[in-house]
Amino acid sequence: MAVIGAGPGGYHVAIRLAQLGKKVICVDRDEVGGVCLNWGCIPTKALLHVGEVIRHIERAGTLGLKVPKAEIERETVAKFTSDVVNQNVNGVKTLFKANGVESIRGEASFKSPTELEVKRDDGSDRITARQIVIATGSAPVDVKAWPRDGETIINSDDAVRLNRIPKHLLVIGGGVIGLEFATVYRRLGAEVLVVEMMPQILTGTDLEIGKTLGRILKKQGIEIMLNTKVGTLEKKDKSVRATINGEGTGGKDETREFDMVLVAVGRRPVTDNLNLKAAGIEVDGHGFIPVDAQQRTTVPNIFAVGDVTGQPLLAHRAMKQGVVAAEVINGDRSAAFDPVAVPNAIYTDPEVATAGLSEEEAKAAGYEVRIGKFPLAASGRARTMNESEGLIKLVADAKTDLLLGMHIVAPQAESLIGEGIIALEMGATLEDIGLSVHPHPTFTEGLMDAAEAAHGKAIHLINPKPKTPVGAGS
Ligand SMILES: Cc1cc2nc3c(=O)[nH]c(=O)nc-3n(C[C@H](O)[C@H](O)[C@H](O)COP(=O)(O)OP(=O)(O)OC[C@H]3O[C@@H](n4cnc5c(N)ncnc54)[C@H](O)[C@@H]3O)c2cc1C
């Protein structure tokens, strides 16, 4: 078996195939671990952790602790981040070795549906494989009008290296990546403006959750302009002049100067060097490789997993798809990637985590919705941690009480959402969540209270009058 790409999707396929007794070669043109370990999930979260510590230091006074202001040693922060990356990369290398996965560094392209050419620095190889899995991931979209130089006009690959801390940072794009870097650089001392052309940050996320986060980020000093576009970027020595127009500028052209601009407007699938034609694979209108629930492409012996197969571009989706592909290759006919929901965690401060349908999506799908909400201001645990900003929101089907979506803005939201995913997969109702004994004092109690609130029964809230009688549908 051959796997192209050793990111989360590729290394999951390779390791599971090896566990199943297959002979596996995994080819990557770069370091193993892919975007996730080297440029994405892991280094950003290390940087965000540094930012969180800075925030705790800034607020220590309110807890009665006299702590001097955090002094930032940029090189040491960058080293901490790259050490974390290396530990994770070495972990994957160890797993490859322990499982007998042969790892090759080189760029792979198809010669035929069963043959690959791998170009290395010192030559090239031919690999013949019965099955091939494409796990080549995605890359940042570069905008021609805003040419990246890696110094003043940068993308996420540059931002994560922390080569410089700007004084004035413009972030183009209020999606997950833009907001996570806005949080990092704000904490490190930059003035940050986020410009988003859509009417909300985190487009596609529950509107109320996006608004709640937006309010909190603004309080932290991050300026956000919605329904606003960046036009030209004009470079002058070490600064960039940006023209901005939209709701955020009162509909007028505004020119502002920044010493760094992060372009975070989306990602594209990486298929350009694969020579997919030789394999007989067609891509869709956005360049992604279409697959079925068993991760098969239109060519029976070729599979694809992860970002290269389309939205949502998330590491845990790639990982699960990788395991499914391996099981299917091994002959498991029941293996399929068919989740009720793929959770999404956004590591702003506080974090956002969502799973399932937003209120807007549930309504658009024709549900009569029942909403349960719990503001963190009412949480005892939140008060003990001096962290009372945030919201827990549950979306359910009013007819059956079935949970449809869980949406959280709170510290540790990325872990809290685990309860939502189990509840969604197991078909839990709000009543189930409300009846389950949750530990006290924790943020998870907020999930229980939100479920009870939907029935007008929350103890820690003044309950709004329920539209349907208590217990109806349960
Ligand atoms: C800044 C940032 C933060 C992120 N944070 C999160 C997060 O917190 N949580 C989360 O779930 N997701 C996050 N993501 C997304 C996550 O990184 C991706 O969803 C994930 O890496 C996709 O895995 P993959 O295996 O599909 O591809 P990738 O990780 O992109 O790996 C693909 C690999 O294929 C290799 N490759 C490509 N073409 C070839 C070729 N022709 N020959 C050989 N090798 C090739 C590449 O070198 C690469 O190593 C983040 C992304 C970014 C950019």
Coordinates of C-alpha atoms and ligand atoms in Angstrom, one line a residue:
M1 CA 0.0 0.0 0.0
A2 CA 1.2 3.5 -0.6
V3 CA 0.1 6.7 1.2
I4 CA 0.8 10.1 -0.2
G5 CA 1.1 12.6 2.6
A6 CA 2.1 12.1 6.2
G7 CA -0.3 14.6 7.8
P8 CA -3.0 13.5 10.3
G9 CA -5.0 11.8 7.5
G10 CA -1.9 10.0 6.0
Y11 CA -0.3 8.9 9.2
H12 CA -3.6 7.5 10.5
V13 CA -4.0 5.4 7.3
A14 CA -0.4 4.3 7.3
I15 CA -0.3 3.2 11.0
R16 CA -3.7 1.5 10.9
L17 CA -2.8 -0.4 7.7
A18 CA 0.5 -1.5 9.3
Q19 CA -1.5 -2.6 12.4
L20 CA -3.6 -4.7 10.1
G21 CA -0.5 -6.4 8.8
K22 CA -0.1 -4.6 5.5
K23 CA 3.2 -3.5 4.0
V24 CA 3.0 0.3 3.8
I25 CA 5.1 3.1 2.3
C26 CA 4.2 6.7 3.3
V27 CA 5.6 9.4 1.2
D28 CA 5.8 13.1 2.2
R29 CA 7.7 15.9 0.5
D30 CA 8.1 17.6 3.8
E31 CA 8.4 16.7 7.5
V32 CA 6.0 14.1 8.7
G33 CA 2.9 15.4 10.6
G34 CA 1.6 17.6 7.8
V35 CA 0.1 21.0 8.3
C36 CA -1.4 20.0 11.6
L37 CA 1.8 19.2 13.5
N38 CA 4.1 21.6 11.6
W39 CA 2.1 24.7 10.6
G40 CA -1.4 24.4 12.1
C41 CA -3.1 22.9 15.1
I42 CA 0.0 22.2 17.2
P43 CA 2.1 25.4 16.8
T44 CA -0.9 27.7 17.0
K45 CA -2.1 26.1 20.2
A46 CA 1.3 26.4 21.7
L47 CA 1.3 30.2 20.8
L48 CA -2.2 30.5 22.1
H49 CA -1.2 28.9 25.4
V50 CA 1.5 31.5 25.8
G51 CA -1.2 34.2 25.2
E52 CA -3.4 32.7 27.8
V53 CA -0.7 32.7 30.3
I54 CA -0.1 36.4 29.6
R55 CA -3.8 37.1 30.1
H56 CA -3.7 35.3 33.5
I57 CA -0.7 37.4 34.5
E58 CA -2.5 40.6 33.4
R59 CA -5.5 39.7 35.6
A60 CA -3.6 38.3 38.5
G61 CA -4.1 41.5 40.4
T62 CA -7.8 40.9 40.7
L63 CA -7.1 37.7 42.5
G64 CA -4.8 39.4 45.0
L65 CA -1.6 38.5 43.3
K66 CA 1.1 41.1 42.6
V67 CA 2.8 39.9 39.5
P68 CA 5.0 42.0 37.3
K69 CA 4.0 42.5 33.7
A70 CA 5.0 39.6 31.4
E71 CA 8.1 40.5 29.3
I72 CA 8.0 38.7 26.0
E73 CA 11.2 37.1 24.7
R74 CA 10.1 36.4 21.2
E75 CA 12.9 34.0 20.4
T76 CA 12.1 31.9 23.5
V77 CA 8.4 31.8 22.7
A78 CA 9.3 30.7 19.1
K79 CA 11.6 28.1 20.5
F80 CA 9.0 26.8 22.8
T81 CA 6.6 26.4 19.9
S82 CA 9.1 24.7 17.6
D83 CA 10.1 22.3 20.5
V84 CA 6.5 21.3 20.9
V85 CA 6.3 20.8 17.1
N86 CA 9.4 18.6 17.1
Q87 CA 8.2 16.5 20.0
N88 CA 5.0 15.8 18.1
V89 CA 6.8 15.1 14.8
N90 CA 9.2 12.7 16.6
G91 CA 6.2 11.0 18.1
V92 CA 4.8 10.2 14.7
K93 CA 8.3 9.0 13.5
T94 CA 8.5 6.7 16.5
L95 CA 5.0 5.3 15.7
F96 CA 6.0 4.7 12.1
K97 CA 9.1 2.8 13.2
A98 CA 7.3 0.8 15.8
N99 CA 4.5 -0.2 13.4
G100 CA 6.9 -0.9 10.5
V101 CA 5.7 1.9 8.2
E102 CA 8.3 2.8 5.7
S103 CA 8.6 6.6 5.5
I104 CA 10.1 8.2 2.4
R105 CA 10.8 11.9 1.9
G106 CA 10.0 13.0 -1.6
E107 CA 7.3 14.4 -3.9
A108 CA 4.9 11.8 -5.3
S109 CA 3.0 11.9 -8.6
F110 CA 1.0 9.3 -10.4
K111 CA 2.4 7.4 -13.4
S112 CA -0.7 5.1 -13.5
P113 CA -3.4 4.1 -11.1
T114 CA -1.0 1.7 -9.4
E115 CA 2.3 3.4 -9.9
L116 CA 3.9 6.5 -8.4
E117 CA 7.1 8.4 -9.1
V118 CA 8.7 9.8 -6.0
K119 CA 11.2 12.7 -6.6
R120 CA 13.8 13.0 -3.9
D121 CA 16.6 15.6 -3.6
D122 CA 19.1 12.9 -4.8
G123 CA 17.1 11.1 -7.4
S124 CA 13.8 9.4 -8.0
D125 CA 12.0 6.1 -7.2
R126 CA 9.1 4.2 -8.7
I127 CA 6.6 2.6 -6.3
T128 CA 4.1 0.1 -7.4
A129 CA 1.2 -0.4 -5.0
R130 CA -2.0 -2.3 -5.0
Q131 CA -3.9 0.5 -3.2
I132 CA -2.9 4.1 -3.0
V133 CA -4.3 6.7 -0.6
I134 CA -4.1 10.4 -1.4
A135 CA -3.7 12.5 1.8
T136 CA -2.1 15.6 0.4
G137 CA -4.0 18.1 2.4
S138 CA -4.5 21.8 1.8
A139 CA -2.5 25.1 1.6
P140 CA -3.3 28.7 2.2
V141 CA -5.1 30.6 -0.6
D142 CA -2.7 33.3 -1.8
V143 CA -4.4 36.4 -3.3
K144 CA -2.7 37.8 -6.4
A145 CA -3.5 41.4 -5.6
W146 CA -1.8 41.0 -2.1
P147 CA 1.5 39.2 -3.0
R148 CA 3.0 37.4 0.0
D149 CA 6.5 38.4 0.9
G150 CA 6.6 36.5 4.2
E151 CA 7.6 39.6 6.1
T152 CA 4.9 42.3 5.8
I153 CA 2.3 40.5 3.8
I154 CA 2.1 37.0 5.3
N155 CA 0.0 33.9 5.5
S156 CA -0.6 31.5 8.3
D157 CA 2.6 29.5 7.5
D158 CA 4.6 32.7 8.2
A159 CA 2.5 33.9 11.2
V160 CA 3.1 30.6 13.1
R161 CA 6.9 31.1 12.9
L162 CA 6.7 34.3 15.0
N163 CA 9.6 35.9 13.2
R164 CA 8.4 39.3 14.4
I165 CA 5.8 40.8 16.6
P166 CA 4.1 43.7 14.7
K167 CA 2.9 46.9 16.3
H168 CA -0.1 47.2 14.0
L169 CA -1.5 44.0 12.4
L170 CA -4.2 43.8 9.9
V171 CA -5.9 40.4 9.7
I172 CA -7.9 39.8 6.5
G173 CA -10.5 37.2 7.2
G174 CA -12.5 36.7 10.4
G175 CA -12.5 32.9 10.2
V176 CA -11.0 30.4 12.6
I177 CA -7.4 30.9 11.4
G178 CA -7.7 34.8 11.3
L179 CA -9.2 34.9 14.8
E180 CA -6.7 32.5 16.4
F181 CA -3.8 34.6 15.1
A182 CA -5.6 37.9 16.1
T183 CA -5.7 36.5 19.6
V184 CA -2.1 35.4 19.6
Y185 CA -0.7 38.7 18.3
R186 CA -3.0 40.8 20.5
R187 CA -1.7 39.0 23.6
L188 CA 1.8 39.6 22.4
G189 CA 1.2 43.3 22.3
A190 CA 0.0 44.1 18.7
E191 CA -2.9 46.4 17.9
V192 CA -5.1 44.2 15.8
L193 CA -7.8 44.9 13.2
V194 CA -9.8 42.0 11.7
V195 CA -11.6 42.8 8.5
E196 CA -14.3 40.4 7.5
M197 CA -16.4 40.8 4.3
M198 CA -19.3 38.7 5.6
P199 CA -21.9 40.0 8.1
Q200 CA -20.5 37.8 10.9
I201 CA -17.2 36.4 12.2
L202 CA -16.8 32.6 11.9
T203 CA -19.3 32.4 9.0
G204 CA -21.5 29.3 9.3
T205 CA -21.3 29.2 13.1
D206 CA -24.4 29.9 15.2
L207 CA -25.0 33.6 14.9
E208 CA -25.5 34.2 18.6
I209 CA -22.3 32.3 19.4
G210 CA -20.3 34.4 16.8
K211 CA -21.7 37.6 18.2
T212 CA -20.9 36.6 21.8
L213 CA -17.3 35.8 20.8
G214 CA -17.1 39.1 18.8
R215 CA -18.1 41.1 21.9
I216 CA -15.5 39.4 24.1
L217 CA -12.7 39.8 21.5
K218 CA -13.6 43.5 21.2
K219 CA -13.3 43.9 24.9
Q220 CA -9.8 42.4 24.7
G221 CA -8.9 45.2 22.3
I222 CA -9.3 43.4 19.0
E223 CA -11.0 45.7 16.5
I224 CA -13.4 43.9 14.2
M225 CA -15.0 45.3 11.0
L226 CA -17.9 43.2 9.5
N227 CA -19.4 43.6 6.0
T228 CA -16.1 45.3 5.1
K229 CA -13.6 44.6 2.4
V230 CA -9.9 45.3 2.0
G231 CA -9.1 46.7 -1.4
T232 CA -5.5 47.5 -2.2
L233 CA -2.4 46.8 -0.1
E234 CA 0.4 49.2 -1.0
K235 CA 3.8 48.4 0.4
K236 CA 6.1 51.3 1.6
D237 CA 9.4 50.3 3.1
K238 CA 8.5 48.2 6.1
S239 CA 4.8 49.1 6.2
V240 CA 1.7 48.5 4.2
R241 CA -1.1 50.9 3.4
A242 CA -4.4 49.2 3.2
T243 CA -7.6 50.7 1.7
I244 CA -10.7 49.5 3.6
N245 CA -14.3 50.0 2.7
G246 CA -17.6 48.8 4.1
E247 CA -19.8 48.9 7.2
G248 CA -16.7 49.3 9.4
T249 CA -15.6 52.5 7.7
G250 CA -19.1 54.0 7.4
G251 CA -19.2 53.1 3.7
K252 CA -16.2 55.3 2.9
D253 CA -12.8 54.4 1.6
E254 CA -10.4 54.5 4.6
T255 CA -6.6 54.2 4.4
R256 CA -4.8 52.7 7.3
E257 CA -1.2 51.8 7.8
F258 CA 0.1 48.5 9.3
D259 CA 3.5 46.9 9.7
M260 CA 2.1 43.4 9.0
V261 CA -0.9 42.1 7.1
L262 CA -2.0 38.5 7.6
V263 CA -4.1 37.1 4.7
A264 CA -6.3 34.4 6.1
V265 CA -9.0 34.1 3.5
G266 CA -9.2 30.3 3.1
R267 CA -7.4 27.2 2.0
R268 CA -7.2 25.2 -1.2
P269 CA -6.7 21.5 -1.8
V270 CA -3.1 20.4 -2.7
T271 CA -3.4 18.3 -5.9
D272 CA -1.3 20.4 -8.4
N273 CA 1.8 18.1 -8.5
L274 CA 0.0 14.8 -8.3
N275 CA -0.6 14.3 -12.0
L276 CA -4.1 13.0 -11.2
K277 CA -4.8 12.6 -14.9
A278 CA -2.5 9.6 -15.0
A279 CA -4.6 8.0 -12.2
G280 CA -7.9 8.8 -13.9
I281 CA -9.1 11.0 -11.1
E282 CA -11.2 14.1 -11.7
V283 CA -11.5 16.9 -9.1
D284 CA -14.7 18.9 -8.3
G285 CA -15.3 22.5 -9.1
H286 CA -13.3 23.7 -6.1
G287 CA -10.4 21.3 -6.8
F288 CA -11.2 18.8 -4.1
I289 CA -11.2 15.0 -4.7
P290 CA -14.7 13.5 -4.4
V291 CA -14.9 10.4 -2.3
D292 CA -17.7 8.1 -1.0
A293 CA -18.4 7.2 2.6
Q294 CA -15.7 4.5 2.4
Q295 CA -13.1 7.1 1.2
R296 CA -13.0 5.6 -2.4
T297 CA -12.3 7.9 -5.3
T298 CA -13.9 7.1 -8.6
V299 CA -10.9 4.8 -9.3
P300 CA -11.5 1.6 -7.3
N301 CA -8.0 1.1 -5.9
I302 CA -7.4 4.8 -5.0
F303 CA -8.7 6.3 -1.8
A304 CA -8.5 9.9 -0.5
V305 CA -8.7 11.3 3.0
G306 CA -8.5 14.6 4.8
D307 CA -8.5 18.2 3.6
V308 CA -7.9 17.2 0.0
T309 CA -11.5 15.7 0.0
G310 CA -13.2 18.9 1.1
Q311 CA -14.8 20.7 4.0
P312 CA -14.6 20.8 6.9
L313 CA -10.8 21.1 6.8
L314 CA -10.1 19.7 10.3
A315 CA -7.4 17.3 11.6
H316 CA -9.8 15.0 13.5
R317 CA -11.9 14.6 10.4
A318 CA -8.8 13.6 8.4
M319 CA -7.7 11.2 11.2
K320 CA -11.1 9.4 11.3
Q321 CA -11.3 9.2 7.5
G322 CA -7.8 7.7 7.5
V323 CA -8.8 4.9 9.9
V324 CA -11.9 4.2 7.8
A325 CA -9.9 4.1 4.5
A326 CA -7.4 1.6 6.1
E327 CA -10.3 -0.6 7.4
V328 CA -12.0 -0.6 4.0
I329 CA -8.7 -1.5 2.3
N330 CA -8.4 -4.4 4.7
G331 CA -11.8 -5.7 3.6
D332 CA -14.1 -4.3 6.3
R333 CA -17.3 -3.7 4.4
S334 CA -19.1 -1.9 7.2
A335 CA -16.4 0.7 7.8
A336 CA -17.7 4.1 6.7
F337 CA -17.1 7.8 7.6
D338 CA -20.7 8.7 8.5
P339 CA -20.7 10.9 11.6
V340 CA -23.8 12.7 12.9
A341 CA -21.5 15.7 13.3
V342 CA -17.9 16.8 13.1
P343 CA -17.1 19.1 16.0
N344 CA -15.2 22.3 15.5
A345 CA -13.0 23.9 18.2
I346 CA -11.7 27.5 17.8
Y347 CA -9.0 28.3 20.3
T348 CA -9.6 32.0 20.8
D349 CA -9.7 33.1 24.5
P350 CA -12.2 31.9 25.6
E351 CA -12.5 29.1 23.2
V352 CA -15.5 28.3 20.9
A353 CA -16.6 24.8 20.2
T354 CA -19.6 23.6 18.2
A355 CA -21.1 20.4 17.1
G356 CA -24.2 19.8 15.0
L357 CA -26.7 22.3 13.7
S358 CA -26.8 26.0 14.6
E359 CA -30.1 27.6 15.4
E360 CA -30.2 29.0 11.9
E361 CA -29.3 25.7 10.2
A362 CA -31.9 23.8 12.3
K363 CA -34.7 26.3 11.3
A364 CA -33.6 26.2 7.6
A365 CA -33.8 22.4 7.8
G366 CA -37.5 22.7 8.8
Y367 CA -37.2 22.0 12.6
E368 CA -39.3 23.7 15.1
V369 CA -36.4 24.4 17.5
R370 CA -36.2 24.4 21.2
I371 CA -33.3 26.4 22.6
G372 CA -31.6 26.0 25.9
K373 CA -29.1 28.6 27.0
F374 CA -26.8 29.0 30.0
P375 CA -24.6 32.2 30.3
L376 CA -21.3 31.6 32.1
A377 CA -22.1 34.5 34.3
A378 CA -24.4 32.1 36.2
S379 CA -21.7 29.5 36.7
G380 CA -20.2 29.0 40.1
R381 CA -17.1 27.3 38.6
A382 CA -16.7 30.2 36.1
R383 CA -16.7 32.6 39.1
T384 CA -14.0 30.6 41.0
M385 CA -11.8 30.9 37.9
N386 CA -12.6 34.6 37.3
E387 CA -13.9 33.7 33.8
S388 CA -17.5 34.6 33.7
E389 CA -17.8 35.6 30.0
G390 CA -19.4 33.1 27.6
L391 CA -22.4 31.2 26.7
I392 CA -23.6 27.6 26.3
K393 CA -26.4 27.1 23.8
L394 CA -28.2 23.9 23.0
V395 CA -30.4 23.5 19.9
A396 CA -33.0 20.7 19.9
D397 CA -36.0 19.5 18.0
A398 CA -39.1 20.8 19.9
K399 CA -41.2 17.9 18.7
T400 CA -38.9 15.1 19.9
D401 CA -36.6 16.9 22.3
L402 CA -33.7 15.4 20.4
L403 CA -30.4 17.4 20.6
L404 CA -29.5 18.8 17.2
G405 CA -26.5 21.1 18.1
M406 CA -24.3 22.2 21.0
H407 CA -22.5 25.5 20.8
I408 CA -20.2 26.8 23.5
V409 CA -18.1 30.0 24.2
A410 CA -16.2 29.2 27.3
P411 CA -12.8 28.3 28.7
Q412 CA -12.1 24.6 27.9
A413 CA -14.9 24.6 25.3
E414 CA -12.8 22.3 23.2
S415 CA -13.1 19.6 25.9
L416 CA -16.7 20.3 26.9
I417 CA -17.8 19.7 23.3
G418 CA -16.9 16.0 23.8
E419 CA -20.1 15.6 25.7
G420 CA -22.0 17.1 22.8
I421 CA -20.5 14.8 20.3
I422 CA -21.4 11.7 22.4
A423 CA -24.9 13.1 23.0
L424 CA -25.4 13.7 19.2
E425 CA -24.0 10.3 18.2
M426 CA -26.2 8.5 20.7
G427 CA -29.3 10.4 20.0
A428 CA -29.6 12.1 23.4
T429 CA -32.5 14.4 24.2
L430 CA -32.3 17.5 26.2
E431 CA -34.0 15.6 29.0
D432 CA -31.2 13.0 29.0
I433 CA -28.6 15.8 29.4
G434 CA -30.6 17.5 32.1
L435 CA -31.2 14.3 34.0
S436 CA -27.5 13.2 33.9
V437 CA -25.6 14.0 37.1
H438 CA -22.8 16.4 36.3
P439 CA -19.9 17.0 38.6
H440 CA -19.9 20.2 40.7
P441 CA -18.4 22.7 40.3
T442 CA -17.6 22.4 36.7
F443 CA -18.4 24.1 33.4
T444 CA -20.2 20.8 32.3
E445 CA -22.9 21.7 34.8
G446 CA -23.7 24.6 32.4
L447 CA -24.6 21.9 29.7
M448 CA -27.0 20.3 32.2
D449 CA -28.5 23.7 33.1
A450 CA -28.8 24.8 29.5
A451 CA -30.8 21.5 28.8
E452 CA -33.0 22.2 31.9
A453 CA -33.4 25.8 30.8
A454 CA -34.9 24.7 27.5
H455 CA -37.7 23.1 29.6
G456 CA -38.0 26.1 31.9
K457 CA -36.5 24.0 34.7
A458 CA -33.0 25.4 35.2
I459 CA -32.2 25.9 38.9
H460 CA -29.4 28.4 38.4
L461 CA -31.3 30.7 36.1
I462 CA -34.5 32.7 36.2
N463 CA -36.3 30.6 33.6
P464 CA -38.1 32.1 30.6
K465 CA -41.6 30.7 30.3
P466 CA -41.3 27.6 28.0
K467 CA -43.2 27.6 24.7
T468 CA -44.2 24.0 25.2
P469 CA -45.1 22.5 28.5
V470 CA -42.3 21.0 30.7
G471 CA -41.5 17.4 29.7
A472 CA -43.4 17.7 26.4
G473 CA -41.9 15.4 23.8
S474 CA -39.7 13.6 26.3
Ligands
LIG1 C1 -3.1 27.8 11.3 C2 -3.9 26.5 11.3 C3 -4.4 26.1 12.5 C4 -5.2 24.9 12.5 N1 -5.7 24.5 13.7 C5 -6.5 23.4 13.7 C6 -7.0 22.9 14.9 O1 -6.8 23.4 15.9 N2 -7.8 21.8 14.8 C7 -8.0 21.1 13.6 O2 -8.7 20.1 13.7 N3 -7.5 21.5 12.5 C8 -6.7 22.6 12.5 N4 -6.2 23.0 11.3 C9 -6.4 22.3 10.1 C10 -5.6 21.0 10.0 O3 -4.2 21.4 10.1 C11 -5.8 20.2 8.8 O4 -7.2 19.9 8.7 C12 -5.1 18.9 8.7 O5 -3.7 19.1 8.8 C13 -5.4 18.1 7.5 O6 -4.7 16.9 7.5 P1 -4.4 16.2 6.1 O7 -3.7 14.9 6.5 O8 -5.6 16.1 5.3 O9 -3.4 17.1 5.3 P2 -2.1 17.9 5.7 O10 -1.9 18.1 7.2 O11 -2.1 19.2 4.9 O12 -0.9 17.0 5.2 C14 -0.7 16.8 3.9 C15 0.8 16.3 3.7 O13 0.9 15.9 2.3 C16 2.2 16.3 1.8 N5 2.1 16.4 0.4 C17 1.3 17.2 -0.4 N6 1.5 16.9 -1.7 C18 2.5 15.9 -1.8 C19 3.1 15.2 -2.8 N7 2.8 15.4 -4.1 N8 4.0 14.2 -2.5 C20 4.3 14.0 -1.2 N9 3.8 14.6 -0.2 C21 2.8 15.6 -0.4 C22 2.4 17.7 2.5 O14 3.8 17.9 2.6 C23 1.8 17.5 3.9 O15 2.7 17.0 4.8 C24 -5.4 24.2 11.3 C25 -4.8 24.6 10.1 C26 -4.1 25.8 10.1 C27 -3.4 26.3 8.8

